[in-house]
Amino acid sequence: MEILKWQKLASKYLVREKWATLRVDTCELQNGTIKDDYYVLEYPNWVNAIALTKENKIILVRQYRFAADIISLEIPGGVIDEGENPETAILRELQEETGYTFETCELIATLYPNPATSNNKTFTYLLKGGIKTHEQHLDEHEILNVEEYTIEEVQQLLKDNKIDQALHVAGLYYGLMKLT
């Protein structure tokens, strides 16, 4: 059977905030069914980095994540600002979060965090040749530690299920496929 896109018949915003927007849509499915309460979360697009230092260490950050109530080991990244392209955003995020500058920057994956309920994308970059050039310049709500790991140590962290953020795990696997 051919899969066709749903047709949006109506849309109503329930919440409109800077970091998240919630709307409810009425849609017609290809079989004629009308779904009148399909909720969609609108988020800004995100960027993530598999960032390697000149010494070939992978930079990870450790920070508290309120919604899950966990201390999380993650790859650096963040929100793409309005009007900003993804590559500029990842270079900015890396300088802000880690203080590192990189020689190369390559897009290695574009993923949808949850295409069933949200509309944003995450762009994952592989950066190499990182050197510490700045101090961290964190947002007021960010408290994070920068840590460096060998490729083998990151592989072990993944094997041991020590990285909790699904998009970061996916990004690391894409990055490791390029590196090994």
mmCIF file with all atom_site columns, C-alpha atoms in Angstrom:
data_model
loop_
_atom_site.group_PDB
_atom_site.id
_atom_site.type_symbol
_atom_site.label_atom_id
_atom_site.label_alt_id
_atom_site.label_comp_id
_atom_site.label_asym_id
_atom_site.label_entity_id
_atom_site.label_seq_id
_atom_site.pdbx_PDB_ins_code
_atom_site.Cartn_x
_atom_site.Cartn_y
_atom_site.Cartn_z
_atom_site.occupancy
_atom_site.B_iso_or_equiv
_atom_site.pdbx_formal_charge
_atom_site.auth_seq_id
_atom_site.auth_comp_id
_atom_site.auth_asym_id
_atom_site.auth_atom_id
_atom_site.pdbx_PDB_model_num
ATOM 1   C CA . MET A 1 1   ? 0.000   0.000  0.000  1.00 0.00 ? 1   MET A CA 1
ATOM 2   C CA . GLU A 1 2   ? 1.254   3.471  -0.808 1.00 0.00 ? 2   GLU A CA 1
ATOM 3   C CA . ILE A 1 3   ? 1.686   5.671  2.279  1.00 0.00 ? 3   ILE A CA 1
ATOM 4   C CA . LEU A 1 4   ? 0.343   9.204  1.774  1.00 0.00 ? 4   LEU A CA 1
ATOM 5   C CA . LYS A 1 5   ? 0.823   12.295 3.908  1.00 0.00 ? 5   LYS A CA 1
ATOM 6   C CA . TRP A 1 6   ? -2.011  13.347 6.186  1.00 0.00 ? 6   TRP A CA 1
ATOM 7   C CA . GLN A 1 7   ? -3.916  16.487 5.243  1.00 0.00 ? 7   GLN A CA 1
ATOM 8   C CA . LYS A 1 8   ? -4.032  19.192 7.923  1.00 0.00 ? 8   LYS A CA 1
ATOM 9   C CA . LEU A 1 9   ? -7.581  20.571 8.083  1.00 0.00 ? 9   LEU A CA 1
ATOM 10  C CA . ALA A 1 10  ? -7.210  22.908 11.069 1.00 0.00 ? 10  ALA A CA 1
ATOM 11  C CA . SER A 1 11  ? -4.647  23.966 13.640 1.00 0.00 ? 11  SER A CA 1
ATOM 12  C CA . LYS A 1 12  ? -4.916  25.710 17.005 1.00 0.00 ? 12  LYS A CA 1
ATOM 13  C CA . TYR A 1 13  ? -2.058  26.856 19.258 1.00 0.00 ? 13  TYR A CA 1
ATOM 14  C CA . LEU A 1 14  ? -2.394  25.991 22.935 1.00 0.00 ? 14  LEU A CA 1
ATOM 15  C CA . VAL A 1 15  ? 1.033   27.246 24.133 1.00 0.00 ? 15  VAL A CA 1
ATOM 16  C CA . ARG A 1 16  ? 3.466   29.579 22.364 1.00 0.00 ? 16  ARG A CA 1
ATOM 17  C CA . GLU A 1 17  ? 6.746   30.043 24.209 1.00 0.00 ? 17  GLU A CA 1
ATOM 18  C CA . LYS A 1 18  ? 10.347  30.680 23.190 1.00 0.00 ? 18  LYS A CA 1
ATOM 19  C CA . TRP A 1 19  ? 11.542  27.129 23.856 1.00 0.00 ? 19  TRP A CA 1
ATOM 20  C CA . ALA A 1 20  ? 8.421   25.119 23.063 1.00 0.00 ? 20  ALA A CA 1
ATOM 21  C CA . THR A 1 21  ? 5.102   25.538 21.337 1.00 0.00 ? 21  THR A CA 1
ATOM 22  C CA . LEU A 1 22  ? 2.163   23.153 21.565 1.00 0.00 ? 22  LEU A CA 1
ATOM 23  C CA . ARG A 1 23  ? -0.521  23.002 18.919 1.00 0.00 ? 23  ARG A CA 1
ATOM 24  C CA . VAL A 1 24  ? -3.430  20.672 18.273 1.00 0.00 ? 24  VAL A CA 1
ATOM 25  C CA . ASP A 1 25  ? -4.243  19.796 14.673 1.00 0.00 ? 25  ASP A CA 1
ATOM 26  C CA . THR A 1 26  ? -7.216  18.249 12.934 1.00 0.00 ? 26  THR A CA 1
ATOM 27  C CA . CYS A 1 27  ? -6.034  15.919 10.171 1.00 0.00 ? 27  CYS A CA 1
ATOM 28  C CA . GLU A 1 28  ? -7.545  13.673 7.546  1.00 0.00 ? 28  GLU A CA 1
ATOM 29  C CA . LEU A 1 29  ? -5.753  10.370 7.066  1.00 0.00 ? 29  LEU A CA 1
ATOM 30  C CA . GLN A 1 30  ? -5.501  8.684  3.668  1.00 0.00 ? 30  GLN A CA 1
ATOM 31  C CA . ASN A 1 31  ? -8.299  6.263  4.608  1.00 0.00 ? 31  ASN A CA 1
ATOM 32  C CA . GLY A 1 32  ? -10.690 9.163  5.297  1.00 0.00 ? 32  GLY A CA 1
ATOM 33  C CA . THR A 1 33  ? -10.433 8.998  9.094  1.00 0.00 ? 33  THR A CA 1
ATOM 34  C CA . ILE A 1 34  ? -10.501 12.421 10.760 1.00 0.00 ? 34  ILE A CA 1
ATOM 35  C CA . LYS A 1 35  ? -8.105  12.780 13.706 1.00 0.00 ? 35  LYS A CA 1
ATOM 36  C CA . ASP A 1 36  ? -9.218  15.910 15.560 1.00 0.00 ? 36  ASP A CA 1
ATOM 37  C CA . ASP A 1 37  ? -6.771  15.934 18.462 1.00 0.00 ? 37  ASP A CA 1
ATOM 38  C CA . TYR A 1 38  ? -3.268  15.397 17.097 1.00 0.00 ? 38  TYR A CA 1
ATOM 39  C CA . TYR A 1 39  ? -0.831  17.247 19.367 1.00 0.00 ? 39  TYR A CA 1
ATOM 40  C CA . VAL A 1 40  ? 2.410   18.593 17.929 1.00 0.00 ? 40  VAL A CA 1
ATOM 41  C CA . LEU A 1 41  ? 5.323   20.101 19.851 1.00 0.00 ? 41  LEU A CA 1
ATOM 42  C CA . GLU A 1 42  ? 7.238   22.768 17.959 1.00 0.00 ? 42  GLU A CA 1
ATOM 43  C CA . TYR A 1 43  ? 10.822  23.215 19.103 1.00 0.00 ? 43  TYR A CA 1
ATOM 44  C CA . PRO A 1 44  ? 13.745  25.131 17.611 1.00 0.00 ? 44  PRO A CA 1
ATOM 45  C CA . ASN A 1 45  ? 16.266  23.003 15.725 1.00 0.00 ? 45  ASN A CA 1
ATOM 46  C CA . TRP A 1 46  ? 19.282  21.732 17.652 1.00 0.00 ? 46  TRP A CA 1
ATOM 47  C CA . VAL A 1 47  ? 22.960  21.023 16.998 1.00 0.00 ? 47  VAL A CA 1
ATOM 48  C CA . ASN A 1 48  ? 25.264  18.423 18.572 1.00 0.00 ? 48  ASN A CA 1
ATOM 49  C CA . ALA A 1 49  ? 28.998  17.840 18.248 1.00 0.00 ? 49  ALA A CA 1
ATOM 50  C CA . ILE A 1 50  ? 31.332  14.899 18.211 1.00 0.00 ? 50  ILE A CA 1
ATOM 51  C CA . ALA A 1 51  ? 34.279  17.127 19.042 1.00 0.00 ? 51  ALA A CA 1
ATOM 52  C CA . LEU A 1 52  ? 37.864  15.850 19.026 1.00 0.00 ? 52  LEU A CA 1
ATOM 53  C CA . THR A 1 53  ? 40.835  17.668 20.486 1.00 0.00 ? 53  THR A CA 1
ATOM 54  C CA . LYS A 1 54  ? 44.207  17.819 18.702 1.00 0.00 ? 54  LYS A CA 1
ATOM 55  C CA . GLU A 1 55  ? 45.163  14.910 20.993 1.00 0.00 ? 55  GLU A CA 1
ATOM 56  C CA . ASN A 1 56  ? 42.248  12.892 19.530 1.00 0.00 ? 56  ASN A CA 1
ATOM 57  C CA . LYS A 1 57  ? 40.182  12.993 22.733 1.00 0.00 ? 57  LYS A CA 1
ATOM 58  C CA . ILE A 1 58  ? 36.391  13.288 22.511 1.00 0.00 ? 58  ILE A CA 1
ATOM 59  C CA . ILE A 1 59  ? 34.950  16.204 24.466 1.00 0.00 ? 59  ILE A CA 1
ATOM 60  C CA . LEU A 1 60  ? 31.905  15.384 26.591 1.00 0.00 ? 60  LEU A CA 1
ATOM 61  C CA . VAL A 1 61  ? 30.028  17.573 29.044 1.00 0.00 ? 61  VAL A CA 1
ATOM 62  C CA . ARG A 1 62  ? 28.396  16.581 32.318 1.00 0.00 ? 62  ARG A CA 1
ATOM 63  C CA . GLN A 1 63  ? 25.376  18.502 33.551 1.00 0.00 ? 63  GLN A CA 1
ATOM 64  C CA . TYR A 1 64  ? 22.128  18.194 35.482 1.00 0.00 ? 64  TYR A CA 1
ATOM 65  C CA . ARG A 1 65  ? 18.935  17.659 33.466 1.00 0.00 ? 65  ARG A CA 1
ATOM 66  C CA . PHE A 1 66  ? 15.884  18.774 35.426 1.00 0.00 ? 66  PHE A CA 1
ATOM 67  C CA . ALA A 1 67  ? 13.072  17.014 33.498 1.00 0.00 ? 67  ALA A CA 1
ATOM 68  C CA . ALA A 1 68  ? 14.705  13.573 33.887 1.00 0.00 ? 68  ALA A CA 1
ATOM 69  C CA . ASP A 1 69  ? 16.294  14.490 37.254 1.00 0.00 ? 69  ASP A CA 1
ATOM 70  C CA . ILE A 1 70  ? 19.674  13.056 36.236 1.00 0.00 ? 70  ILE A CA 1
ATOM 71  C CA . ILE A 1 71  ? 23.296  14.100 36.055 1.00 0.00 ? 71  ILE A CA 1
ATOM 72  C CA . SER A 1 72  ? 23.905  13.448 32.359 1.00 0.00 ? 72  SER A CA 1
ATOM 73  C CA . LEU A 1 73  ? 27.093  12.795 30.384 1.00 0.00 ? 73  LEU A CA 1
ATOM 74  C CA . GLU A 1 74  ? 26.526  14.271 26.919 1.00 0.00 ? 74  GLU A CA 1
ATOM 75  C CA . ILE A 1 75  ? 28.094  15.593 23.761 1.00 0.00 ? 75  ILE A CA 1
ATOM 76  C CA . PRO A 1 76  ? 28.175  19.409 23.534 1.00 0.00 ? 76  PRO A CA 1
ATOM 77  C CA . GLY A 1 77  ? 25.412  21.197 21.683 1.00 0.00 ? 77  GLY A CA 1
ATOM 78  C CA . GLY A 1 78  ? 22.370  23.367 21.925 1.00 0.00 ? 78  GLY A CA 1
ATOM 79  C CA . VAL A 1 79  ? 19.674  25.376 20.200 1.00 0.00 ? 79  VAL A CA 1
ATOM 80  C CA . ILE A 1 80  ? 20.133  27.033 16.822 1.00 0.00 ? 80  ILE A CA 1
ATOM 81  C CA . ASP A 1 81  ? 19.338  30.724 17.263 1.00 0.00 ? 81  ASP A CA 1
ATOM 82  C CA . GLU A 1 82  ? 16.808  32.326 14.940 1.00 0.00 ? 82  GLU A CA 1
ATOM 83  C CA . GLY A 1 83  ? 18.449  33.197 11.627 1.00 0.00 ? 83  GLY A CA 1
ATOM 84  C CA . GLU A 1 84  ? 21.587  31.180 12.449 1.00 0.00 ? 84  GLU A CA 1
ATOM 85  C CA . ASN A 1 85  ? 22.773  28.321 10.243 1.00 0.00 ? 85  ASN A CA 1
ATOM 86  C CA . PRO A 1 86  ? 23.547  24.981 11.918 1.00 0.00 ? 86  PRO A CA 1
ATOM 87  C CA . GLU A 1 87  ? 27.335  25.080 11.348 1.00 0.00 ? 87  GLU A CA 1
ATOM 88  C CA . THR A 1 88  ? 27.620  28.551 12.866 1.00 0.00 ? 88  THR A CA 1
ATOM 89  C CA . ALA A 1 89  ? 25.468  27.391 15.777 1.00 0.00 ? 89  ALA A CA 1
ATOM 90  C CA . ILE A 1 90  ? 27.657  24.386 16.602 1.00 0.00 ? 90  ILE A CA 1
ATOM 91  C CA . LEU A 1 91  ? 30.856  26.437 16.460 1.00 0.00 ? 91  LEU A CA 1
ATOM 92  C CA . ARG A 1 92  ? 29.252  29.018 18.790 1.00 0.00 ? 92  ARG A CA 1
ATOM 93  C CA . GLU A 1 93  ? 27.927  26.362 21.170 1.00 0.00 ? 93  GLU A CA 1
ATOM 94  C CA . LEU A 1 94  ? 31.334  24.683 21.397 1.00 0.00 ? 94  LEU A CA 1
ATOM 95  C CA . GLN A 1 95  ? 33.076  27.951 22.222 1.00 0.00 ? 95  GLN A CA 1
ATOM 96  C CA . GLU A 1 96  ? 30.422  28.826 24.825 1.00 0.00 ? 96  GLU A CA 1
ATOM 97  C CA . GLU A 1 97  ? 30.220  25.412 26.494 1.00 0.00 ? 97  GLU A CA 1
ATOM 98  C CA . THR A 1 98  ? 33.800  24.169 26.187 1.00 0.00 ? 98  THR A CA 1
ATOM 99  C CA . GLY A 1 99  ? 36.034  27.091 25.186 1.00 0.00 ? 99  GLY A CA 1
ATOM 100 C CA . TYR A 1 100 ? 37.414  25.038 22.272 1.00 0.00 ? 100 TYR A CA 1
ATOM 101 C CA . THR A 1 101 ? 37.954  26.088 18.642 1.00 0.00 ? 101 THR A CA 1
ATOM 102 C CA . PHE A 1 102 ? 38.280  23.483 15.863 1.00 0.00 ? 102 PHE A CA 1
ATOM 103 C CA . GLU A 1 103 ? 40.162  23.072 12.574 1.00 0.00 ? 103 GLU A CA 1
ATOM 104 C CA . THR A 1 104 ? 37.429  21.132 10.738 1.00 0.00 ? 104 THR A CA 1
ATOM 105 C CA . CYS A 1 105 ? 33.652  20.849 10.947 1.00 0.00 ? 105 CYS A CA 1
ATOM 106 C CA . GLU A 1 106 ? 31.633  18.251 9.002  1.00 0.00 ? 106 GLU A CA 1
ATOM 107 C CA . LEU A 1 107 ? 27.903  17.509 9.134  1.00 0.00 ? 107 LEU A CA 1
ATOM 108 C CA . ILE A 1 108 ? 27.533  13.746 9.722  1.00 0.00 ? 108 ILE A CA 1
ATOM 109 C CA . ALA A 1 109 ? 23.846  13.266 10.583 1.00 0.00 ? 109 ALA A CA 1
ATOM 110 C CA . THR A 1 110 ? 20.491  15.017 10.542 1.00 0.00 ? 110 THR A CA 1
ATOM 111 C CA . LEU A 1 111 ? 17.969  13.376 12.841 1.00 0.00 ? 111 LEU A CA 1
ATOM 112 C CA . TYR A 1 112 ? 14.414  14.044 14.024 1.00 0.00 ? 112 TYR A CA 1
ATOM 113 C CA . PRO A 1 113 ? 14.243  13.673 17.823 1.00 0.00 ? 113 PRO A CA 1
ATOM 114 C CA . ASN A 1 114 ? 10.646  12.385 17.725 1.00 0.00 ? 114 ASN A CA 1
ATOM 115 C CA . PRO A 1 115 ? 8.900   12.868 14.360 1.00 0.00 ? 115 PRO A CA 1
ATOM 116 C CA . ALA A 1 116 ? 5.611   11.497 15.710 1.00 0.00 ? 116 ALA A CA 1
ATOM 117 C CA . THR A 1 117 ? 5.084   14.412 18.090 1.00 0.00 ? 117 THR A CA 1
ATOM 118 C CA . SER A 1 118 ? 7.691   17.119 17.404 1.00 0.00 ? 118 SER A CA 1
ATOM 119 C CA . ASN A 1 119 ? 8.775   18.974 14.287 1.00 0.00 ? 119 ASN A CA 1
ATOM 120 C CA . ASN A 1 120 ? 12.414  19.871 14.945 1.00 0.00 ? 120 ASN A CA 1
ATOM 121 C CA . LYS A 1 121 ? 15.679  18.435 13.638 1.00 0.00 ? 121 LYS A CA 1
ATOM 122 C CA . THR A 1 122 ? 19.058  17.857 15.225 1.00 0.00 ? 122 THR A CA 1
ATOM 123 C CA . PHE A 1 123 ? 22.189  18.405 13.152 1.00 0.00 ? 123 PHE A CA 1
ATOM 124 C CA . THR A 1 124 ? 25.212  16.416 14.370 1.00 0.00 ? 124 THR A CA 1
ATOM 125 C CA . TYR A 1 125 ? 28.704  17.545 13.404 1.00 0.00 ? 125 TYR A CA 1
ATOM 126 C CA . LEU A 1 126 ? 32.119  15.914 13.605 1.00 0.00 ? 126 LEU A CA 1
ATOM 127 C CA . LEU A 1 127 ? 34.784  18.454 14.544 1.00 0.00 ? 127 LEU A CA 1
ATOM 128 C CA . LYS A 1 128 ? 38.506  17.764 14.699 1.00 0.00 ? 128 LYS A CA 1
ATOM 129 C CA . GLY A 1 129 ? 41.663  19.536 15.838 1.00 0.00 ? 129 GLY A CA 1
ATOM 130 C CA . GLY A 1 130 ? 40.163  21.224 18.888 1.00 0.00 ? 130 GLY A CA 1
ATOM 131 C CA . ILE A 1 131 ? 42.269  23.497 21.056 1.00 0.00 ? 131 ILE A CA 1
ATOM 132 C CA . LYS A 1 132 ? 41.244  25.433 24.138 1.00 0.00 ? 132 LYS A CA 1
ATOM 133 C CA . THR A 1 133 ? 41.120  29.100 23.092 1.00 0.00 ? 133 THR A CA 1
ATOM 134 C CA . HIS A 1 134 ? 38.524  30.645 25.415 1.00 0.00 ? 134 HIS A CA 1
ATOM 135 C CA . GLU A 1 135 ? 36.999  30.335 28.837 1.00 0.00 ? 135 GLU A CA 1
ATOM 136 C CA . GLN A 1 136 ? 33.488  28.911 29.042 1.00 0.00 ? 136 GLN A CA 1
ATOM 137 C CA . HIS A 1 137 ? 30.716  31.442 28.477 1.00 0.00 ? 137 HIS A CA 1
ATOM 138 C CA . LEU A 1 138 ? 27.669  29.608 29.826 1.00 0.00 ? 138 LEU A CA 1
ATOM 139 C CA . ASP A 1 139 ? 24.026  30.673 29.837 1.00 0.00 ? 139 ASP A CA 1
ATOM 140 C CA . GLU A 1 140 ? 22.667  31.634 33.254 1.00 0.00 ? 140 GLU A CA 1
ATOM 141 C CA . HIS A 1 141 ? 20.972  28.236 33.696 1.00 0.00 ? 141 HIS A CA 1
ATOM 142 C CA . GLU A 1 142 ? 23.970  26.153 32.552 1.00 0.00 ? 142 GLU A CA 1
ATOM 143 C CA . ILE A 1 143 ? 26.345  24.515 34.996 1.00 0.00 ? 143 ILE A CA 1
ATOM 144 C CA . LEU A 1 144 ? 28.497  21.939 33.254 1.00 0.00 ? 144 LEU A CA 1
ATOM 145 C CA . ASN A 1 145 ? 31.864  20.259 33.418 1.00 0.00 ? 145 ASN A CA 1
ATOM 146 C CA . VAL A 1 146 ? 33.969  19.618 30.327 1.00 0.00 ? 146 VAL A CA 1
ATOM 147 C CA . GLU A 1 147 ? 35.571  16.163 30.218 1.00 0.00 ? 147 GLU A CA 1
ATOM 148 C CA . GLU A 1 148 ? 37.835  14.459 27.675 1.00 0.00 ? 148 GLU A CA 1
ATOM 149 C CA . TYR A 1 149 ? 37.767  10.766 26.796 1.00 0.00 ? 149 TYR A CA 1
ATOM 150 C CA . THR A 1 150 ? 39.677  8.526  24.416 1.00 0.00 ? 150 THR A CA 1
ATOM 151 C CA . ILE A 1 151 ? 37.710  6.924  21.595 1.00 0.00 ? 151 ILE A CA 1
ATOM 152 C CA . GLU A 1 152 ? 38.033  3.577  23.378 1.00 0.00 ? 152 GLU A CA 1
ATOM 153 C CA . GLU A 1 153 ? 36.681  5.075  26.618 1.00 0.00 ? 153 GLU A CA 1
ATOM 154 C CA . VAL A 1 154 ? 33.653  6.499  24.781 1.00 0.00 ? 154 VAL A CA 1
ATOM 155 C CA . GLN A 1 155 ? 33.039  3.109  23.167 1.00 0.00 ? 155 GLN A CA 1
ATOM 156 C CA . GLN A 1 156 ? 33.076  1.553  26.644 1.00 0.00 ? 156 GLN A CA 1
ATOM 157 C CA . LEU A 1 157 ? 30.725  4.224  28.012 1.00 0.00 ? 157 LEU A CA 1
ATOM 158 C CA . LEU A 1 158 ? 28.281  3.322  25.239 1.00 0.00 ? 158 LEU A CA 1
ATOM 159 C CA . LYS A 1 159 ? 28.671  -0.417 25.881 1.00 0.00 ? 159 LYS A CA 1
ATOM 160 C CA . ASP A 1 160 ? 28.018  0.198  29.587 1.00 0.00 ? 160 ASP A CA 1
ATOM 161 C CA . ASN A 1 161 ? 24.937  2.357  28.860 1.00 0.00 ? 161 ASN A CA 1
ATOM 162 C CA . LYS A 1 162 ? 26.485  5.364  30.652 1.00 0.00 ? 162 LYS A CA 1
ATOM 163 C CA . ILE A 1 163 ? 25.214  8.007  28.195 1.00 0.00 ? 163 ILE A CA 1
ATOM 164 C CA . ASP A 1 164 ? 21.494  8.604  28.694 1.00 0.00 ? 164 ASP A CA 1
ATOM 165 C CA . GLN A 1 165 ? 20.545  11.118 26.010 1.00 0.00 ? 165 GLN A CA 1
ATOM 166 C CA . ALA A 1 166 ? 19.286  9.177  22.961 1.00 0.00 ? 166 ALA A CA 1
ATOM 167 C CA . LEU A 1 167 ? 20.216  11.806 20.355 1.00 0.00 ? 167 LEU A CA 1
ATOM 168 C CA . HIS A 1 168 ? 23.712  11.985 21.807 1.00 0.00 ? 168 HIS A CA 1
ATOM 169 C CA . VAL A 1 169 ? 24.101  8.218  21.696 1.00 0.00 ? 169 VAL A CA 1
ATOM 170 C CA . ALA A 1 170 ? 23.009  8.233  18.045 1.00 0.00 ? 170 ALA A CA 1
ATOM 171 C CA . GLY A 1 171 ? 25.419  11.084 17.289 1.00 0.00 ? 171 GLY A CA 1
ATOM 172 C CA . LEU A 1 172 ? 28.280  9.248  18.954 1.00 0.00 ? 172 LEU A CA 1
ATOM 173 C CA . TYR A 1 173 ? 27.616  6.143  16.885 1.00 0.00 ? 173 TYR A CA 1
ATOM 174 C CA . TYR A 1 174 ? 27.619  8.209  13.686 1.00 0.00 ? 174 TYR A CA 1
ATOM 175 C CA . GLY A 1 175 ? 30.845  9.868  14.788 1.00 0.00 ? 175 GLY A CA 1
ATOM 176 C CA . LEU A 1 176 ? 32.533  6.635  15.766 1.00 0.00 ? 176 LEU A CA 1
ATOM 177 C CA . MET A 1 177 ? 31.657  5.116  12.390 1.00 0.00 ? 177 MET A CA 1
ATOM 178 C CA . LYS A 1 178 ? 33.525  8.007  10.742 1.00 0.00 ? 178 LYS A CA 1
ATOM 179 C CA . LEU A 1 179 ? 36.506  7.685  13.096 1.00 0.00 ? 179 LEU A CA 1
ATOM 180 C CA . THR A 1 180 ? 37.059  3.922  13.242 1.00 0.00 ? 180 THR A CA 1
#
